[in-house]
XYZ file of C-alpha atoms in Angstrom:
702
model
C -4.173 -2.103 8.663
C -7.834 -2.982 8.379
C -10.468 -4.484 10.578
C -12.210 -6.482 7.878
C -10.927 -9.705 6.374
C -10.223 -8.611 2.836
C -10.702 -4.850 2.665
C -7.430 -3.895 0.974
C -7.895 -6.454 -1.736
C -11.185 -5.071 -2.963
C -10.133 -1.491 -2.464
C -6.909 -1.652 -4.412
C -8.380 -3.634 -7.294
C -11.299 -1.306 -7.903
C -10.052 2.079 -6.739
C -9.741 3.456 -10.240
C -13.294 2.811 -11.358
C -14.765 3.631 -7.965
C -13.002 6.990 -7.807
C -14.167 7.761 -11.301
C -17.721 6.990 -10.219
C -17.398 9.270 -7.194
C -16.009 12.154 -9.183
C -18.739 11.828 -11.796
C -21.677 11.817 -9.383
C -22.706 15.293 -10.460
C -21.220 15.043 -13.923
C -22.394 13.638 -17.197
C -23.750 10.107 -17.059
C -23.135 7.669 -19.876
C -26.255 5.642 -19.145
C -29.201 6.861 -21.112
C -31.657 4.268 -19.822
C -32.914 4.656 -16.225
C -33.409 0.917 -15.727
C -29.717 0.116 -16.146
C -27.430 0.776 -13.177
C -24.101 2.526 -13.248
C -21.778 -0.459 -13.634
C -18.445 0.851 -12.360
C -15.809 -1.768 -11.750
C -17.980 -4.877 -12.064
C -15.146 -7.362 -11.602
C -15.393 -8.810 -8.076
C -11.610 -9.173 -7.930
C -9.257 -11.864 -6.690
C -10.298 -11.416 -3.066
C -13.811 -12.545 -3.924
C -12.479 -15.819 -5.353
C -10.037 -16.295 -2.485
C -12.174 -15.426 0.543
C -15.589 -16.346 -0.831
C -18.450 -15.604 1.561
C -15.958 -14.536 4.245
C -15.054 -11.479 2.205
C -17.868 -9.465 3.755
C -17.718 -9.854 7.516
C -20.251 -8.868 10.156
C -18.815 -5.353 10.416
C -19.742 -4.666 6.795
C -23.275 -5.951 7.365
C -23.831 -3.867 10.479
C -22.334 -0.731 8.928
C -24.663 -0.935 5.917
C -27.628 -1.645 8.175
C -26.949 1.432 10.302
C -26.031 3.691 7.389
C -28.308 6.748 7.312
C -30.097 6.059 10.592
C -28.522 9.062 12.266
C -30.445 11.296 9.865
C -33.792 9.569 10.034
C -35.699 7.535 12.553
C -36.599 5.074 9.823
C -34.159 2.952 7.900
C -33.336 4.375 4.495
C -33.806 2.472 1.257
C -30.848 1.061 -0.587
C -30.647 3.919 -3.111
C -30.419 6.535 -0.368
C -27.736 4.507 1.372
C -25.757 4.244 -1.863
C -25.794 8.022 -2.319
C -24.674 8.636 1.239
C -21.992 5.970 0.949
C -20.616 7.524 -2.237
C -20.486 10.933 -0.601
C -18.624 9.552 2.414
C -16.219 7.675 0.193
C -15.525 10.723 -1.959
C -14.900 12.884 1.095
C -12.596 10.355 2.801
C -10.658 9.758 -0.412
C -10.162 13.496 -0.910
C -8.865 13.900 2.645
C -6.643 10.885 2.195
C -5.066 12.367 -0.920
C -4.496 15.729 0.721
C -2.771 14.061 3.651
C -0.582 12.042 1.312
C 0.518 15.175 -0.526
C 1.248 16.904 2.762
C 3.283 13.897 3.876
C 5.297 13.960 0.649
C 6.089 17.667 1.098
C 7.024 17.096 4.720
C 9.256 14.203 3.749
C 11.090 16.329 1.186
C 11.477 19.122 3.725
C 12.888 16.675 6.277
C 15.469 15.444 3.767
C 16.581 19.022 3.053
C 16.538 20.592 6.504
C 16.570 17.570 8.830
C 14.832 19.614 11.496
C 13.700 17.962 14.756
C 10.127 19.258 14.408
C 9.695 17.618 11.032
C 11.081 14.318 12.277
C 8.638 14.281 15.173
C 5.672 14.993 12.900
C 6.400 12.247 10.366
C 5.603 9.236 12.617
C 2.315 10.818 13.748
C 1.337 11.636 10.183
C 2.270 8.123 9.106
C -0.114 6.703 11.688
C -2.889 8.999 10.489
C -2.300 7.855 6.923
C -2.694 4.222 7.926
C -5.970 4.981 9.687
C -7.303 6.973 6.737
C -6.254 4.276 4.301
C -8.028 1.652 6.380
C -11.221 3.725 6.450
C -11.219 4.314 2.691
C -10.664 0.621 2.047
C -13.503 -0.304 4.383
C -15.911 2.082 2.620
C -14.807 0.606 -0.719
C -15.660 -2.837 0.607
C -19.078 -1.688 1.803
C -19.803 -0.209 -1.616
C -18.711 -3.429 -3.299
C -21.077 -5.293 -0.992
C -23.964 -3.028 -2.029
C -23.183 -3.632 -5.694
C -22.929 -7.381 -5.181
C -26.393 -7.609 -3.627
C -28.144 -6.098 -6.643
C -29.884 -7.747 -9.576
C -29.863 -11.319 -8.333
C -32.809 -13.710 -8.248
C -33.789 -16.414 -5.786
C -32.603 -19.944 -6.494
C -36.134 -21.081 -7.296
C -36.161 -18.616 -10.220
C -32.966 -19.996 -11.793
C -34.910 -22.309 -14.162
C -36.628 -19.154 -15.392
C -33.213 -17.707 -16.204
C -32.589 -20.655 -18.507
C -35.982 -20.306 -20.184
C -35.527 -16.559 -20.651
C -32.982 -17.171 -23.367
C -35.292 -19.482 -25.297
C -38.513 -17.516 -25.459
C -39.792 -13.976 -25.234
C -42.315 -14.771 -22.538
C -41.736 -16.067 -19.065
C -44.800 -18.332 -19.094
C -43.099 -21.671 -19.519
C -43.272 -24.961 -17.665
C -41.162 -24.920 -14.511
C -37.904 -26.850 -14.443
C -36.704 -28.797 -11.435
C -33.719 -27.041 -9.855
C -32.312 -30.329 -8.601
C -31.713 -31.418 -12.180
C -29.381 -28.433 -12.663
C -27.605 -27.926 -9.327
C -26.683 -29.965 -6.259
C -26.237 -28.423 -2.800
C -25.120 -29.508 0.625
C -26.110 -27.934 3.926
C -23.649 -26.372 6.379
C -23.857 -25.211 9.949
C -24.543 -21.650 11.062
C -22.653 -19.182 8.875
C -20.513 -16.514 10.490
C -21.523 -13.719 8.106
C -25.324 -13.788 7.980
C -26.079 -15.719 11.176
C -28.484 -18.109 9.522
C -29.226 -21.481 11.060
C -27.954 -23.222 7.953
C -26.605 -22.371 4.531
C -26.915 -24.247 1.266
C -23.553 -24.460 -0.464
C -23.259 -25.323 -4.125
C -21.628 -28.715 -4.606
C -22.031 -29.555 -8.297
C -24.035 -28.678 -11.374
C -24.536 -29.141 -15.070
C -22.856 -26.610 -17.379
C -26.210 -24.928 -17.943
C -26.974 -24.951 -14.227
C -23.589 -23.481 -13.314
C -24.087 -20.652 -15.810
C -27.587 -20.030 -14.486
C -26.275 -19.842 -10.908
C -24.437 -16.660 -11.915
C -27.848 -15.006 -11.617
C -28.365 -16.214 -8.060
C -28.907 -13.524 -5.482
C -25.801 -14.506 -3.524
C -23.534 -15.372 -6.474
C -21.392 -12.255 -6.064
C -21.457 -12.347 -2.271
C -20.235 -15.962 -2.204
C -17.398 -15.256 -4.626
C -19.023 -17.532 -7.189
C -18.847 -15.087 -10.095
C -15.076 -14.566 -9.884
C -14.478 -18.278 -9.317
C -16.624 -19.031 -12.366
C -14.684 -16.577 -14.546
C -11.459 -18.358 -13.596
C -12.660 -21.927 -14.156
C -15.593 -22.112 -16.602
C -13.322 -23.367 -19.414
C -13.322 -26.816 -17.832
C -16.997 -27.342 -18.723
C -17.916 -24.827 -21.452
C -16.212 -22.859 -24.191
C -15.935 -19.098 -24.379
C -18.396 -19.077 -27.287
C -20.994 -21.042 -25.303
C -20.692 -18.750 -22.298
C -20.938 -15.611 -24.416
C -23.966 -16.944 -26.279
C -25.642 -17.759 -22.964
C -25.264 -14.149 -21.813
C -26.289 -12.636 -25.142
C -29.417 -14.790 -25.299
C -30.511 -13.511 -21.875
C -29.861 -9.925 -22.880
C -31.727 -10.314 -26.185
C -34.813 -11.789 -24.556
C -35.055 -9.276 -21.714
C -33.610 -5.981 -22.950
C -36.557 -4.709 -24.966
C -39.243 -5.843 -22.524
C -37.481 -5.093 -19.235
C -39.586 -2.628 -17.263
C -38.371 0.288 -15.218
C -39.344 -1.581 -12.060
C -36.080 -3.049 -10.690
C -38.013 -5.712 -8.769
C -39.198 -7.636 -11.834
C -37.397 -10.782 -12.901
C -36.837 -9.487 -16.432
C -35.052 -6.378 -15.192
C -32.911 -8.373 -12.758
C -31.899 -10.883 -15.420
C -31.095 -8.138 -17.914
C -29.021 -6.095 -15.477
C -27.205 -9.113 -14.043
C -26.348 -10.208 -17.613
C -24.716 -6.849 -18.305
C -22.996 -6.966 -14.922
C -21.466 -10.402 -15.615
C -20.515 -9.474 -19.169
C -18.643 -6.372 -18.054
C -16.955 -8.291 -15.216
C -15.805 -10.887 -17.762
C -14.364 -8.211 -20.052
C -12.639 -6.393 -17.204
C -11.048 -9.478 -15.722
C -10.441 -11.915 -18.590
C -10.140 -9.873 -21.776
C -6.483 -10.813 -22.268
C -7.087 -14.576 -22.052
C -10.471 -14.886 -23.795
C -11.201 -12.002 -26.159
C -7.690 -10.896 -27.153
C -6.810 -14.436 -28.276
C -10.113 -15.109 -30.065
C -10.995 -12.586 -32.755
C -14.208 -14.425 -33.651
C -15.450 -14.173 -30.065
C -14.599 -10.472 -29.926
C -16.271 -9.857 -33.281
C -19.460 -11.604 -32.165
C -19.662 -9.449 -29.045
C -19.017 -6.184 -30.879
C -21.584 -7.020 -33.548
C -24.211 -7.820 -30.922
C -23.570 -4.612 -28.973
C -23.661 -2.456 -32.098
C -26.831 -4.006 -33.516
C -28.881 -4.861 -30.426
C -27.744 -2.840 -27.423
C -26.423 0.503 -28.686
C -29.692 1.335 -30.455
C -31.768 0.770 -27.312
C -29.616 2.158 -24.563
C -26.476 4.127 -23.922
C -24.765 1.346 -22.042
C -23.768 -0.208 -25.375
C -21.438 2.715 -26.042
C -19.782 2.147 -22.711
C -19.249 -1.548 -23.439
C -17.662 -0.744 -26.794
C -15.417 1.828 -25.131
C -14.493 -0.753 -22.503
C -13.489 -3.217 -25.224
C -11.382 -0.593 -26.988
C -9.589 0.336 -23.776
C -8.971 -3.311 -22.933
C -7.507 -3.861 -26.390
C -5.307 -0.789 -26.026
C -4.049 -1.927 -22.624
C -3.276 -5.343 -24.055
C -1.174 -3.664 -26.732
C 0.449 -1.336 -24.225
C -0.941 1.758 -25.921
C -3.167 3.121 -23.164
C -3.184 3.888 -19.492
C -5.307 2.033 -16.980
C -8.074 4.580 -16.925
C -11.155 4.326 -19.107
C -11.422 6.094 -22.399
C -14.758 7.479 -21.267
C -12.998 9.157 -18.340
C -9.821 10.491 -19.940
C -10.088 13.557 -17.766
C -9.322 11.366 -14.747
C -5.842 10.347 -15.935
C -4.106 12.642 -13.487
C -6.197 11.303 -10.632
C -5.360 7.737 -11.619
C -1.650 8.472 -11.788
C -1.913 10.156 -8.424
C -3.636 7.077 -7.042
C -0.724 4.930 -8.232
C 1.740 7.193 -6.477
C -0.372 7.150 -3.347
C -0.516 3.372 -3.429
C 3.230 3.093 -3.911
C 3.994 5.505 -1.082
C 1.571 3.851 1.309
C 3.002 0.468 0.380
C 6.422 1.754 1.377
C 4.964 2.949 4.650
C 3.488 -0.485 5.226
C 6.814 -2.100 4.425
C 8.528 0.021 7.074
C 5.977 -1.094 9.665
C 5.353 -4.737 8.777
C 8.558 -6.007 7.179
C 9.793 -9.006 9.094
C 12.557 -11.510 8.565
C 12.114 -15.069 7.391
C 13.102 -17.964 9.643
C 13.240 -21.070 7.480
C 13.579 -24.549 8.921
C 16.850 -25.896 7.631
C 18.095 -29.429 7.313
C 19.613 -31.246 10.267
C 22.904 -29.894 11.408
C 22.070 -26.368 10.216
C 21.049 -23.735 12.711
C 18.781 -20.769 12.023
C 20.013 -17.966 9.832
C 22.234 -15.587 11.728
C 20.403 -12.431 12.730
C 23.178 -10.129 11.581
C 23.071 -11.657 8.103
C 19.390 -10.780 7.680
C 19.838 -7.294 9.066
C 22.765 -6.698 6.747
C 20.662 -7.445 3.673
C 17.723 -5.371 4.883
C 19.885 -2.371 5.756
C 19.061 0.414 3.352
C 16.162 -1.474 1.773
C 14.171 1.754 1.691
C 16.966 3.615 -0.097
C 16.697 3.829 -3.855
C 19.499 2.039 -5.718
C 22.139 4.225 -7.317
C 23.907 3.596 -10.626
C 26.182 0.765 -9.673
C 29.096 0.922 -12.087
C 31.111 3.583 -13.798
C 32.057 1.304 -16.657
C 28.721 1.730 -18.425
C 28.676 3.798 -21.573
C 26.235 6.657 -21.961
C 24.103 4.847 -24.508
C 20.635 3.781 -23.516
C 21.419 0.106 -24.005
C 24.416 -2.164 -24.074
C 25.097 -3.982 -27.317
C 25.766 -7.672 -27.405
C 29.372 -7.017 -28.306
C 29.729 -4.628 -25.387
C 28.138 -7.151 -22.989
C 30.482 -9.882 -24.183
C 33.463 -7.575 -23.801
C 32.548 -6.663 -20.229
C 31.707 -10.276 -19.375
C 30.882 -11.142 -15.758
C 32.960 -8.239 -14.397
C 29.860 -6.135 -13.706
C 28.311 -8.986 -11.751
C 31.295 -8.851 -9.422
C 31.373 -5.055 -9.147
C 27.673 -4.579 -8.405
C 26.362 -5.441 -4.970
C 24.060 -8.403 -4.433
C 21.266 -6.052 -3.397
C 21.562 -3.948 -6.565
C 21.465 -7.050 -8.749
C 18.552 -8.415 -6.703
C 16.552 -5.223 -7.251
C 17.072 -5.145 -11.017
C 16.473 -8.877 -11.477
C 13.295 -8.459 -9.445
C 12.079 -5.653 -11.701
C 12.835 -7.766 -14.773
C 10.941 -10.691 -13.266
C 8.039 -8.447 -12.303
C 7.742 -7.250 -15.887
C 7.243 -10.832 -17.052
C 5.020 -11.867 -14.145
C 2.615 -8.931 -14.514
C 1.675 -10.130 -17.997
C 0.342 -13.463 -16.763
C -3.222 -14.230 -15.694
C -4.603 -16.795 -13.226
C -6.154 -18.695 -16.142
C -2.674 -19.233 -17.624
C -1.897 -21.692 -14.821
C -4.882 -23.925 -15.594
C -4.661 -27.076 -17.727
C -0.860 -26.838 -17.880
C -0.458 -30.568 -18.537
C -1.927 -30.003 -21.985
C 0.932 -27.577 -22.642
C 3.556 -30.165 -21.741
C 4.415 -28.740 -18.311
C 5.770 -31.486 -16.067
C 7.095 -31.818 -12.557
C 10.691 -31.175 -13.551
C 13.025 -28.214 -13.328
C 12.831 -27.790 -17.099
C 9.166 -27.643 -18.018
C 9.529 -27.375 -21.786
C 12.429 -29.041 -23.658
C 14.557 -26.578 -25.598
C 14.281 -28.694 -28.737
C 10.480 -28.444 -28.695
C 8.821 -25.132 -29.488
C 5.593 -24.011 -27.866
C 3.738 -24.366 -31.161
C 4.546 -28.063 -31.485
C 3.259 -29.039 -28.046
C 0.290 -31.346 -28.515
C -2.929 -30.253 -26.855
C -4.479 -33.718 -27.178
C -2.623 -35.110 -24.176
C -4.320 -34.563 -20.809
C -6.440 -31.667 -22.099
C -8.895 -30.804 -19.329
C -10.501 -27.917 -21.224
C -13.151 -28.548 -23.835
C -11.653 -29.350 -27.222
C -12.954 -26.155 -28.827
C -11.792 -23.958 -25.952
C -8.905 -21.694 -26.993
C -6.091 -21.616 -24.428
C -3.470 -18.899 -24.163
C 0.018 -20.417 -23.823
C 1.744 -17.563 -22.000
C 2.712 -19.940 -19.184
C 5.229 -21.539 -21.553
C 6.901 -18.165 -22.076
C 7.000 -17.644 -18.310
C 8.650 -21.021 -17.744
C 11.035 -20.562 -20.656
C 12.148 -17.259 -19.159
C 12.765 -19.000 -15.839
C 14.782 -21.706 -17.566
C 16.834 -19.063 -19.386
C 17.812 -17.378 -16.110
C 18.804 -20.718 -14.590
C 20.947 -21.542 -17.612
C 22.515 -18.082 -17.491
C 23.500 -18.547 -13.840
C 25.146 -21.881 -14.580
C 26.879 -20.553 -17.717
C 28.337 -17.517 -15.953
C 29.904 -19.780 -13.334
C 31.394 -22.452 -15.601
C 32.904 -19.846 -17.944
C 35.009 -18.292 -15.153
C 38.637 -19.144 -15.938
C 39.929 -19.335 -12.380
C 38.674 -21.124 -9.297
C 38.963 -17.916 -7.302
C 36.573 -16.113 -9.659
C 34.202 -19.054 -9.540
C 34.114 -18.841 -5.743
C 33.380 -15.121 -5.944
C 30.611 -15.634 -8.505
C 29.075 -18.532 -6.577
C 29.030 -16.346 -3.476
C 27.473 -13.477 -5.422
C 24.648 -15.610 -6.844
C 23.942 -17.168 -3.452
C 23.697 -13.723 -1.856
C 21.442 -12.512 -4.697
C 19.139 -15.479 -4.210
C 19.054 -14.882 -0.454
C 18.217 -11.227 -0.982
C 15.493 -12.196 -3.478
C 13.640 -14.575 -1.197
C 13.908 -12.167 1.725
C 12.277 -9.571 -0.531
C 9.635 -12.231 -1.411
C 10.837 -12.593 -4.998
C 10.642 -16.373 -4.871
C 10.666 -16.715 -8.646
C 14.206 -15.402 -9.151
C 15.438 -17.144 -5.987
C 14.266 -20.529 -7.277
C 15.674 -19.825 -10.744
C 19.108 -19.124 -9.269
C 18.816 -22.260 -7.143
C 18.045 -24.327 -10.243
C 21.130 -22.895 -11.949
C 23.325 -23.683 -8.952
C 21.931 -27.218 -8.758
C 22.932 -27.915 -12.334
C 24.830 -31.218 -12.387
C 27.962 -29.658 -13.873
C 27.922 -26.706 -11.470
C 27.494 -28.915 -8.391
C 30.670 -30.845 -9.291
C 32.912 -27.792 -9.490
C 35.952 -27.757 -7.187
C 35.032 -24.216 -6.098
C 32.356 -25.539 -3.739
C 35.015 -27.076 -1.496
C 36.676 -23.749 -0.786
C 33.452 -21.725 -0.539
C 33.171 -19.901 2.843
C 31.026 -21.856 5.269
C 28.615 -18.993 5.966
C 28.008 -18.515 2.260
C 27.612 -22.245 1.674
C 24.861 -22.290 4.308
C 22.737 -20.116 2.022
C 22.410 -23.078 -0.323
C 20.688 -25.014 2.462
C 18.449 -22.022 3.124
C 17.398 -21.936 -0.512
C 16.557 -25.626 -0.436
C 14.510 -25.029 2.707
C 12.636 -22.231 0.924
C 11.940 -24.557 -1.994
C 10.499 -27.168 0.371
C 8.396 -24.441 1.992
C 6.980 -23.301 -1.365
C 6.129 -26.869 -2.381
C 4.552 -27.723 0.960
C 1.309 -25.790 0.533
C -0.357 -24.154 -2.447
C -1.420 -21.155 -0.324
C 1.685 -20.800 1.851
C 2.420 -17.308 0.470
C -1.117 -16.127 1.255
C -0.908 -16.824 4.978
C -1.312 -13.831 7.273
C -1.429 -10.262 6.014
C 2.140 -9.858 4.762
C 1.198 -10.457 1.120
C -1.152 -7.447 1.347
C 1.635 -5.044 2.292
C 4.802 -6.620 0.843
C 5.306 -7.318 -2.876
C 5.517 -10.980 -3.851
C 6.480 -12.900 -6.993
C 5.776 -16.648 -6.771
C 7.619 -19.386 -8.597
C 5.585 -20.026 -11.747
C 6.591 -23.668 -12.009
C 5.802 -24.434 -8.362
C 2.396 -22.756 -8.687
C 1.647 -24.702 -11.882
C 2.484 -27.938 -10.050
C 0.113 -27.054 -7.217
C -2.687 -26.459 -9.717
C -1.915 -29.751 -11.459
C -2.226 -31.464 -8.080
C -5.712 -29.998 -7.657
C -6.623 -30.986 -11.214
C -5.832 -34.629 -10.499
C -8.943 -36.800 -10.443
C -12.311 -36.528 -12.116
C -14.169 -33.279 -12.593
C -17.613 -34.865 -12.850
C -19.818 -36.923 -10.538
C -21.508 -40.179 -11.490
C -24.592 -38.281 -12.668
C -22.474 -36.102 -14.988
C -22.622 -32.972 -12.848
C -19.377 -31.010 -12.595
C -17.804 -30.804 -9.125
C -17.971 -27.164 -8.167
C -16.118 -27.772 -4.898
C -13.103 -28.902 -6.947
C -13.337 -25.926 -9.297
C -13.714 -23.536 -6.356
C -10.473 -24.801 -4.789
C -8.633 -24.349 -8.088
C -9.966 -20.791 -8.425
C -8.819 -19.989 -4.881
C -5.251 -21.108 -5.613
C -4.850 -19.268 -8.922
C -6.445 -16.094 -7.529
C -3.176 -15.355 -5.725
C -1.672 -14.355 -9.076
C -3.859 -11.238 -9.178
C -3.315 -10.702 -5.449
C 0.444 -10.457 -5.941
C 0.200 -8.349 -9.094
C -1.682 -5.532 -7.382
C 1.213 -4.895 -4.967
C 4.248 -4.111 -7.153
C 7.867 -3.511 -6.249
C 8.855 0.154 -6.271
C 12.621 -0.071 -6.754
C 14.146 2.583 -8.988
C 15.062 0.918 -12.293
C 18.670 1.005 -13.474
C 18.071 0.619 -17.193
C 21.730 0.214 -18.078
C 22.200 -2.598 -15.621
C 18.942 -4.180 -16.740
C 20.084 -3.983 -20.358
C 23.367 -5.668 -19.447
C 21.534 -8.452 -17.601
C 19.149 -8.970 -20.505
C 22.058 -9.295 -22.923
C 23.874 -11.821 -20.763
C 20.722 -13.881 -20.219
C 19.929 -13.810 -23.945
C 23.450 -14.901 -24.833
C 23.400 -17.985 -22.589
C 19.714 -18.926 -22.644
C 20.247 -21.872 -25.025
C 23.805 -22.684 -23.979
C 25.081 -26.218 -23.481
C 26.546 -26.085 -19.977
C 28.582 -29.279 -20.391
C 30.165 -27.959 -23.606
C 31.005 -24.627 -21.951
C 32.493 -26.392 -18.936
C 34.665 -28.643 -21.097
C 36.557 -25.627 -22.471
C 37.551 -24.365 -19.018
C 40.221 -26.130 -16.961
C 39.001 -24.454 -13.770
C 35.977 -26.758 -13.856
C 38.112 -29.866 -13.226
C 39.928 -31.105 -10.151
C 43.614 -30.390 -10.744
C 46.470 -32.520 -9.382
C 49.332 -30.356 -8.029
C 52.452 -30.365 -10.237
C 54.812 -31.585 -7.494
C 52.504 -34.402 -6.549
C 52.069 -35.304 -10.230
C 55.856 -35.432 -10.854
C 56.396 -37.458 -7.702
C 53.860 -40.022 -8.879
C 55.704 -40.332 -12.215
C 59.016 -40.834 -10.441
C 57.526 -43.509 -8.209
C 56.126 -45.283 -11.231
C 59.476 -45.198 -13.035
C 61.245 -46.468 -9.913
C 58.895 -49.449 -9.668
C 59.297 -50.256 -13.353
C 63.114 -50.092 -13.017
C 62.982 -52.480 -10.085
C 61.107 -55.061 -12.140
C 63.902 -55.215 -14.722
C 66.665 -55.720 -12.167
């Protein structure tokens, strides 16, 4: 849908703040000081960490270079280009929204009247929407490129950045850059057509923090990669103090001239600080009240009194705290008037995602084990039939209450699982999984060995709580670095679903019901992975591979076509474990929602964490940290493209109750109480064996 390499990623991540900036061009500005820029959406986003320097291709460079030339024979300055770019972006976004609304009305009219004229117009309008979306995303990327180029200094000035936090003047002895950072040279770069490019290889903690102020730090993706991985070599307190020291030493003396080093250092410090808050508040500030208190105290005492940007930072912190608590919408408290626009943007994104699904949805062809052919085409088509239709209430046996009590869920038992279709159950399980997955952060997958996560199906033993896990074993973060342990909750939830699947099967009292339930879970898992919900698919597979479940007699009478799904699931598992970035290949992840397996992703990160992080001279290997940041960035990539199934809250409540009931169940104890779990000898055969035994015994006495 786009000509550039990562346009949709930047556009979708920063649409909210960018639109707010466009709408407020002629409105009230919150920045009282002219030397501070309008920092709207400072976070570079996951695409910056994933694509790096390739994020801005040659088309972006040439477009910015030619911007404004049609109005003047001379090239315009960067400020004039920014104004023109914002105007173009605002105009294209407005047209895009109008077209979306017209499409929605036309779609409703087509459903009511089903006229031939309306049907013929919809495909054409859908194509126009894709073109308009691509253009808006490209302009968003160009604007992000303009922002990324600002306020950086040359690499030779980086020692000055370090000194700026130690003294009020800049007249200090120069420091050798080679003592802070190590580079290696590459061949001609595809983006800027230089003969050679210096690429950062390693650096000291102080040098790596100073490199944030490099002119190309944002363009190379370094800033976002740093925000993901800095905890390996410095604590949150050390990083915050580094930024605050630079702001303190440059804020009061920074001139209005944007070309001076003091102004660049001051503005870049604010830029990085806001990007850190926007992207990592939940993992750094929300879990560390002392860190948050230090920042608020500094802003109130040092920044707010000198310039209006302090008020915006405080408002940003309040909004981030409210979002963490679930008490606020995604829009900024400064721009409450834009709530309707933000909600409209969400609807536009959801609708356009559905349009993309209709165009780009393809079927998976997994390589199966020997003796197994490819998945039958009609099986895939059968599961995808009606995928664009919203699920209807699946059962009439639900009561009218908003939730199902535990007693009610126990009374109904697994009957609802049999009555509901595999697709309906897949949709609701996917929404439940998405709710848990959207709360995680890329940083949660780092240093998982210290949390006790191992390469096993069960990451955390049930007998051991998350609080008792020792952080002294294999801790790759600094000892004083506070780590959020949400990954343990994510893995515990996965383990609970696997246990629930196994428990539902072994508690069926007849072999026939077990066969039906095995078939149902296999079809659910198949539907899940075809909808790219790999998390639930792998959780169901783990439940079916339980040792007790695998020994059930029901497997022998399972239909062959259904039994083949088990081999498909194992092939999917091998596929997921084969490559840490296998789900990021191509452009499908940009248009189709995806939920990865948390445990598989954690194992991939652990693989990258294997080995030393420092060189013989003590410098930290940035190439290693960059690869880790690239892998974990896919978490944010998948979160920005949500599933849009209609929730069935009653069915979800029932599923929650069943999962909660069996989450800590002992499968072997449950199986022992059910005779259907054992191979039974037919009565006639059993009596005949007794008669034969008696006959032989009688013969011995004769």
